C-alpha angles and dihedrals in degrees: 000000000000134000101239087041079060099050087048093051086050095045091054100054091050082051091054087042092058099037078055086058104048093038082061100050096039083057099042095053089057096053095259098138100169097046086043088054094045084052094052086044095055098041082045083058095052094050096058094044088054092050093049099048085046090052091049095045089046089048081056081241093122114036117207101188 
C-alpha cells in the first residue's frame, strides 16, 4: 500500500470523526437527543479506533510504511 493511499485512509477516518461531530451538535441544537447520542457513539467509536491503531503503529505492531 502506498504512503500517500495511507494519508488518505487516515484522513478519511478523522473526516468521518468530525462529520460525527457535527452531525451531534447539529442535532443537539434542534432538540434530537437520540440521534444526537447515536452521533456521539459512533464518533466515540472512531476515536477509539484511531487511538488503537496509533498505539499499535507506535509499538511497531502495525507497520505503515
Amino acid at each position: 500500500m502506498s504512503s500517500q493511499r495511507k494519508r488518505r485512509s487516515t484522513a478519511a477516518i478523522l473526516g468521518w470523526i468530525i462529520a460525527q461531530l457535527l452531525i451531534a451538535a447539529i442535532a443537539a441544537l434542534f432538540g434530537l437527543n437520540r440521534i444526537s447520542g447515536i452521533a456521539l457513539t459512533g464518533a466515540n467509536l472512531l476515536i477509539v479506533v484511531a487511538l488503537v491503531m496509533l498505539v499499535l503503529i507506535a509499538l511497531g505492531v502495525f507497520a505503515i510504511a
